XYZ file of C-alpha atoms in Angstrom:
418
model
C -42.029 47.920 45.830
C -38.610 47.855 44.179
C -36.752 47.701 47.416
C -37.619 44.079 48.137
C -36.299 42.368 45.005
C -32.866 44.480 45.480
C -32.821 42.894 49.243
C -33.669 39.648 47.904
C -30.826 39.578 45.331
C -28.486 40.878 47.795
C -29.222 38.091 50.305
C -29.124 35.552 47.508
C -25.713 37.010 46.404
C -24.191 36.790 49.944
C -25.475 33.209 50.593
C -23.746 32.118 47.236
C -20.655 33.849 48.183
C -20.358 31.816 51.712
C -21.741 28.571 49.977
C -19.023 28.752 47.441
C -16.025 30.972 48.387
C -16.179 30.568 52.132
C -17.349 27.055 52.237
C -14.671 25.982 54.646
C -15.501 29.092 57.055
C -19.325 28.307 56.765
C -18.648 24.612 57.686
C -16.503 25.699 60.596
C -19.042 27.931 61.843
C -21.914 25.027 61.419
C -19.731 22.786 63.407
C -19.282 25.450 66.224
C -15.318 25.684 65.303
C -13.386 28.843 65.276
C -13.237 30.099 61.504
C -9.447 29.300 60.504
C -7.986 30.874 57.201
C -7.092 27.779 55.094
C -5.344 27.588 51.784
C -7.493 25.678 49.529
C -5.563 26.500 46.298
C -4.487 22.706 45.824
C -5.259 19.340 47.845
C -2.447 17.188 48.984
C -1.940 14.288 46.684
C 0.286 12.166 48.996
C -1.519 9.732 51.465
C -0.118 11.720 54.471
C -2.782 14.092 55.290
C -2.483 17.354 57.371
C -3.814 17.125 60.832
C -6.883 18.991 61.678
C -6.670 22.226 63.912
C -5.766 21.923 67.435
C -8.846 23.911 68.275
C -11.177 21.402 66.814
C -9.278 18.546 68.627
C -9.439 20.232 71.742
C -12.994 21.272 71.666
C -14.286 17.746 70.330
C -16.455 19.298 67.857
C -18.414 16.890 65.281
C -16.626 15.686 62.383
C -18.320 15.617 58.824
C -20.028 12.506 58.348
C -19.360 10.441 55.198
C -19.759 6.903 53.880
C -16.629 4.853 52.660
C -16.264 1.722 50.808
C -13.652 -0.909 51.911
C -12.150 -1.671 48.777
C -9.454 -4.320 47.953
C -7.266 -4.292 44.782
C -8.008 -7.203 42.478
C -6.417 -8.322 39.378
C -8.053 -7.589 35.867
C -6.942 -7.944 32.330
C -5.900 -4.794 30.935
C -6.752 -4.804 27.245
C -5.336 -2.609 24.349
C -8.122 -1.046 22.482
C -7.769 0.345 18.952
C -9.686 0.681 15.586
C -8.629 -1.178 12.346
C -9.967 -2.756 9.203
C -10.361 -6.417 7.833
C -8.206 -7.439 4.901
C -8.041 -10.448 3.048
C -5.365 -13.033 3.730
C -3.919 -12.909 0.176
C -4.868 -10.654 -2.763
C -3.026 -11.230 -6.096
C -3.460 -9.456 -9.462
C -2.615 -12.181 -11.968
C -0.918 -10.584 -15.076
C 0.361 -11.990 -18.460
C 3.888 -12.656 -18.934
C 3.798 -12.794 -22.804
C 1.909 -11.185 -25.839
C -0.825 -12.803 -27.216
C -4.505 -12.871 -27.454
C -7.076 -14.379 -25.352
C -8.876 -17.459 -26.750
C -10.823 -18.568 -23.738
C -14.302 -17.483 -22.357
C -13.888 -15.225 -19.455
C -14.804 -16.024 -15.794
C -17.028 -13.599 -14.019
C -16.212 -11.985 -10.777
C -17.267 -13.835 -7.681
C -16.466 -17.131 -8.943
C -14.741 -19.537 -6.655
C -11.430 -20.935 -8.312
C -9.060 -23.438 -7.153
C -5.234 -23.325 -7.181
C -4.242 -24.305 -10.840
C -7.416 -23.556 -12.382
C -7.370 -22.037 -15.894
C -8.106 -17.980 -15.622
C -7.142 -16.928 -19.195
C -5.670 -19.039 -22.218
C -3.674 -17.166 -24.805
C -3.403 -17.798 -28.650
C 0.016 -20.070 -28.992
C 0.646 -18.908 -32.560
C 4.007 -20.064 -33.958
C 5.401 -21.043 -30.427
C 4.725 -24.711 -30.813
C 6.757 -24.493 -34.300
C 9.600 -22.698 -32.343
C 9.549 -25.400 -29.884
C 9.894 -28.224 -32.368
C 12.602 -26.362 -34.189
C 14.700 -26.102 -30.688
C 14.163 -29.814 -30.037
C 15.357 -30.718 -33.529
C 18.626 -28.610 -33.186
C 19.086 -30.377 -29.605
C 18.693 -33.859 -31.319
C 21.242 -32.631 -34.019
C 23.583 -31.440 -31.406
C 23.527 -34.680 -29.423
C 24.140 -36.762 -32.663
C 27.425 -34.929 -33.107
C 28.794 -35.929 -29.935
C 29.836 -39.619 -30.843
C 31.707 -38.005 -34.139
C 33.547 -35.415 -32.176
C 34.480 -38.251 -29.367
C 35.817 -40.316 -32.252
C 37.946 -37.487 -33.764
C 39.462 -36.909 -30.377
C 40.202 -40.542 -29.774
C 41.775 -40.747 -33.282
C 43.955 -37.693 -32.611
C 45.149 -39.212 -29.349
C 46.137 -42.324 -31.000
C 47.986 -40.508 -33.751
C 49.763 -38.564 -30.793
C 50.759 -41.870 -29.412
C 51.977 -43.237 -32.700
C 53.935 -40.029 -33.334
C 55.582 -40.161 -29.764
C 56.655 -43.712 -30.315
C 58.325 -42.663 -33.729
C 60.013 -39.655 -32.046
C 61.666 -41.910 -29.324
C 62.746 -44.582 -32.168
C 64.344 -41.610 -34.281
C 65.956 -40.091 -31.259
C 67.721 -43.473 -30.346
C 68.636 -44.331 -34.057
C 70.059 -40.818 -34.555
C 72.122 -40.974 -31.163
C 73.587 -44.303 -32.500
C 74.342 -42.792 -36.103
C 71.752 -45.222 -37.772
C 69.333 -42.423 -38.515
C 69.684 -39.053 -40.196
C 68.766 -35.574 -38.831
C 66.157 -35.266 -41.414
C 64.315 -38.212 -40.110
C 64.572 -36.866 -36.486
C 63.274 -33.661 -37.712
C 60.355 -35.292 -39.409
C 59.371 -37.359 -36.289
C 59.349 -34.105 -34.063
C 57.210 -32.265 -36.691
C 54.819 -35.304 -36.663
C 54.685 -35.393 -33.016
C 53.682 -31.722 -32.759
C 51.026 -31.951 -35.323
C 49.502 -34.794 -33.395
C 49.429 -32.651 -30.457
C 47.626 -29.903 -32.216
C 45.230 -32.551 -33.524
C 44.365 -33.536 -29.975
C 43.826 -30.054 -28.936
C 41.509 -29.329 -32.166
C 39.627 -32.625 -31.482
C 39.097 -31.603 -27.765
C 37.976 -28.170 -28.934
C 35.493 -29.711 -31.473
C 34.017 -32.002 -28.672
C 33.550 -29.014 -26.222
C 32.089 -26.923 -29.096
C 29.684 -29.946 -29.579
C 28.849 -30.019 -25.833
C 28.217 -26.249 -25.828
C 25.791 -26.841 -28.817
C 23.854 -29.355 -26.767
C 23.578 -26.603 -23.813
C 22.486 -23.942 -26.258
C 19.840 -26.075 -27.837
C 18.524 -27.441 -24.402
C 18.142 -23.788 -23.277
C 16.238 -23.197 -26.249
C 13.941 -25.853 -25.905
C 13.355 -24.596 -22.218
C 12.731 -21.295 -23.158
C 10.209 -22.248 -25.829
C 8.641 -24.625 -23.051
C 8.396 -21.866 -20.730
C 7.011 -19.560 -23.465
C 4.282 -22.169 -24.010
C 3.551 -22.537 -20.409
C 3.046 -18.916 -20.178
C -0.081 -19.223 -22.579
C -2.087 -20.770 -19.600
C -2.404 -18.218 -16.895
C -3.624 -20.312 -13.794
C -4.973 -19.249 -10.331
C -2.063 -19.190 -7.703
C -4.196 -20.223 -4.824
C -7.759 -20.998 -3.978
C -10.052 -17.996 -3.699
C -12.442 -15.745 -5.221
C -12.111 -13.558 -8.327
C -12.444 -9.966 -7.480
C -12.728 -8.902 -11.141
C -13.793 -10.463 -14.304
C -10.986 -12.326 -16.276
C -9.707 -10.805 -19.436
C -12.387 -10.965 -22.292
C -12.034 -13.221 -25.297
C -9.913 -11.479 -28.046
C -8.294 -9.012 -25.641
C -4.741 -8.321 -26.666
C -2.511 -9.301 -23.637
C 0.963 -7.994 -23.128
C 3.424 -8.607 -20.413
C 2.058 -6.985 -17.280
C -1.611 -6.952 -18.740
C -4.142 -7.727 -16.059
C -5.839 -11.242 -16.354
C -7.873 -11.374 -13.128
C -7.619 -10.341 -9.429
C -7.879 -13.525 -6.812
C -8.535 -12.689 -3.104
C -8.313 -15.445 -0.285
C -10.955 -14.881 2.588
C -11.282 -18.212 4.165
C -8.705 -16.672 6.673
C -8.937 -13.125 6.848
C -6.716 -10.413 8.731
C -7.948 -7.596 10.940
C -5.142 -4.914 10.851
C -4.871 -2.204 13.244
C -2.356 0.416 14.430
C -1.209 0.583 17.784
C 0.216 3.659 19.539
C 4.202 3.628 20.354
C 3.254 3.718 24.124
C 1.559 0.786 24.172
C 3.156 -1.460 21.412
C 5.246 -3.220 24.150
C 2.029 -4.612 25.724
C 0.825 -6.377 22.692
C 2.657 -9.920 22.326
C 2.233 -12.394 19.243
C -0.206 -15.164 20.099
C -2.069 -12.777 22.322
C -6.032 -13.406 22.214
C -7.743 -10.610 20.398
C -11.579 -9.811 19.679
C -13.201 -7.496 17.270
C -16.472 -6.059 16.562
C -17.391 -5.351 13.055
C -19.481 -2.456 11.882
C -22.269 -4.773 11.389
C -22.124 -5.747 15.019
C -20.713 -9.222 14.341
C -18.117 -10.152 16.942
C -15.082 -12.393 15.871
C -11.994 -13.648 17.670
C -8.580 -14.717 16.924
C -4.842 -14.576 17.698
C -2.210 -11.704 17.017
C 0.186 -13.067 14.511
C 2.082 -9.936 13.528
C 3.457 -6.843 14.979
C 5.442 -4.190 12.992
C 9.060 -3.557 13.881
C 9.057 -0.226 12.172
C 6.775 2.530 12.882
C 4.593 4.689 10.534
C 6.725 7.851 9.925
C 3.497 10.048 10.034
C 1.366 8.676 12.950
C 4.149 6.849 14.995
C 2.174 3.738 15.244
C 3.056 0.352 14.663
C 0.673 -2.002 12.440
C -0.702 -5.216 14.162
C -2.366 -8.070 12.318
C -4.959 -10.546 13.849
C -5.598 -13.635 11.732
C -9.470 -14.648 12.077
C -11.012 -18.072 10.730
C -13.733 -17.094 7.974
C -15.004 -20.446 6.823
C -18.316 -19.148 5.612
C -16.837 -16.020 3.943
C -19.082 -13.776 5.983
C -16.312 -11.217 6.681
C -15.662 -8.986 3.741
C -12.504 -7.323 2.943
C -12.236 -3.706 4.120
C -14.882 -3.659 6.987
C -14.125 -1.442 10.112
C -13.588 -3.099 13.215
C -13.117 -2.139 16.970
C -10.224 -4.159 18.406
C -9.553 -5.281 21.638
C -6.152 -7.093 22.363
C -5.732 -8.870 25.720
C -2.576 -7.651 27.491
C -0.865 -8.425 30.796
C -3.175 -7.842 34.104
C -2.760 -5.204 36.461
C -3.949 -4.659 40.194
C -7.165 -2.179 40.128
C -9.912 -1.261 42.405
C -13.615 -1.371 41.299
C -15.448 1.723 42.345
C -18.843 3.364 41.845
C -18.414 6.064 39.170
C -19.960 8.520 41.340
C -16.807 8.198 43.913
C -14.644 9.923 41.270
C -14.089 13.691 41.875
C -11.713 16.508 41.039
C -9.109 18.353 43.429
C -8.628 21.967 43.217
C -6.184 21.538 40.477
C -8.590 19.662 38.260
C -6.847 16.328 38.795
C -9.124 13.384 38.655
C -9.075 11.054 41.746
C -10.870 9.765 44.768
C -11.060 10.887 48.346
C -10.207 8.188 51.046
C -10.402 7.928 54.761
C -6.801 7.789 56.068
C -4.780 7.483 59.418
C -6.721 9.137 62.074
C -9.952 9.368 59.972
C -8.204 12.312 57.885
C -9.365 12.776 54.441
C -6.498 12.180 51.836
C -6.844 12.385 47.965
C -5.475 10.037 45.621
C -5.108 10.634 41.700
C -6.318 7.693 39.926
C -6.053 6.367 36.326
C -9.244 4.879 34.579
C -8.698 1.483 33.092
C -12.157 0.243 32.395
C -15.822 1.347 32.306
C -18.340 -1.470 33.032
C -21.860 -1.584 34.101
C -20.825 -2.536 37.864
C -18.602 0.541 37.906
C -15.193 1.754 37.010
C -11.868 -0.007 37.525
C -9.079 2.498 38.457
C -5.521 2.364 39.363
C -3.241 4.480 41.552
C -4.837 3.422 44.953
C -2.843 1.352 47.765
C -3.734 -2.498 48.092
C -6.564 -1.538 50.710
C -8.341 1.670 50.660
C -11.418 3.275 52.476
C -12.849 5.223 49.415
C -15.298 7.742 50.127
C -18.631 7.331 48.215
C -20.844 9.588 49.907
C -19.852 13.143 50.927
C -16.725 13.216 48.992
C -17.579 16.607 47.475
C -18.075 18.191 50.875
C -14.635 17.559 52.169
C -11.020 18.230 51.174
C -7.838 16.701 51.979
C -7.015 17.099 55.586
C -10.520 17.386 57.158
C -11.333 14.920 59.796
C -14.389 12.884 59.271
C -16.608 10.133 60.993
C -16.932 7.376 58.365
C -19.589 4.892 58.057
C -18.215 1.802 56.315
C -19.796 -0.635 53.783
C -18.179 -3.667 51.956
C -17.701 -3.830 48.357
C -20.454 -6.266 47.821
C -22.997 -4.179 49.611
């Protein structure tokens, strides 16, 4: 009773051995051909296939029957696919520039603000008095200008008079009508007048400098007063509450955070192998984690790679008038790139050669099978788009797993529309 299971196991093992290991010899035997030792370690990857054995050609033995699809390459858009997230078009933390306490009621987060709206108002303290003092000093400095100008004019007149007196004294001295003492006095008076002019000019410049200093003090005081009103820099939403009433603000203290969402960005990172396929202005679409689909344009491509991931930042600008898209949502991004030629084939037509390469088997010259490695471009409900085939190709879609490169076949053809 135990002999029959052993015989059954031996028969099954033998059958599996010939079906898997000696498949070519078994097929040759089934076709009535002589078994030929064939090296099946690797299939040819070039379009030129090895001819069938002379014995098979001479004997006219039946070839393997397959079904082939007459396929023609077509142009398709080749998209760049990546993941990213949404970001606000602008986000600013509005901070204080001076020290004082908040005297305004706080705005609550989520409130819409316009550019120039008051976010935080600070207590002015003694700043108005300082401004008035600066303005008074400016007015005083301006009053001194006519006085300094008059002194300069007087000094110039004295210099002119001293010059005339010196000229007369020199001529009288040369004619012997004036003493040396008078000449020396005229010369001294002329030098004193020159010094007086220089002093008057210095006084006028000092007065003008006083005006500049007073003007600067007024401007500084006015700027300090302007810092008391902390305003929204652009239209947007408050992402945080404004500073509470009575809070002490110091330079750098946070008043509120404002974000702009009516236009939003989707930021992703493209690998360095595909960055040259992305162009500024290219159409891009994205599907958010909520299922919402949006579209926009590529507005920025980084020129510097991330040192860790070796990827380049890409920004897509998308309108968001209803503020339905939020900051920080995950998105699957598809960016349109330059098209390429490809074949649309049934997914079942794909196979592997003995080296593990993904490709398809085609009917070549003289109905000899050839293997072509292919690259998958896109997977659709109608099939897969692949690249790597000639412009015209007869792709085996039925029976491709029962033949290898170099085997002669009898093909039944169908068109791509069938």
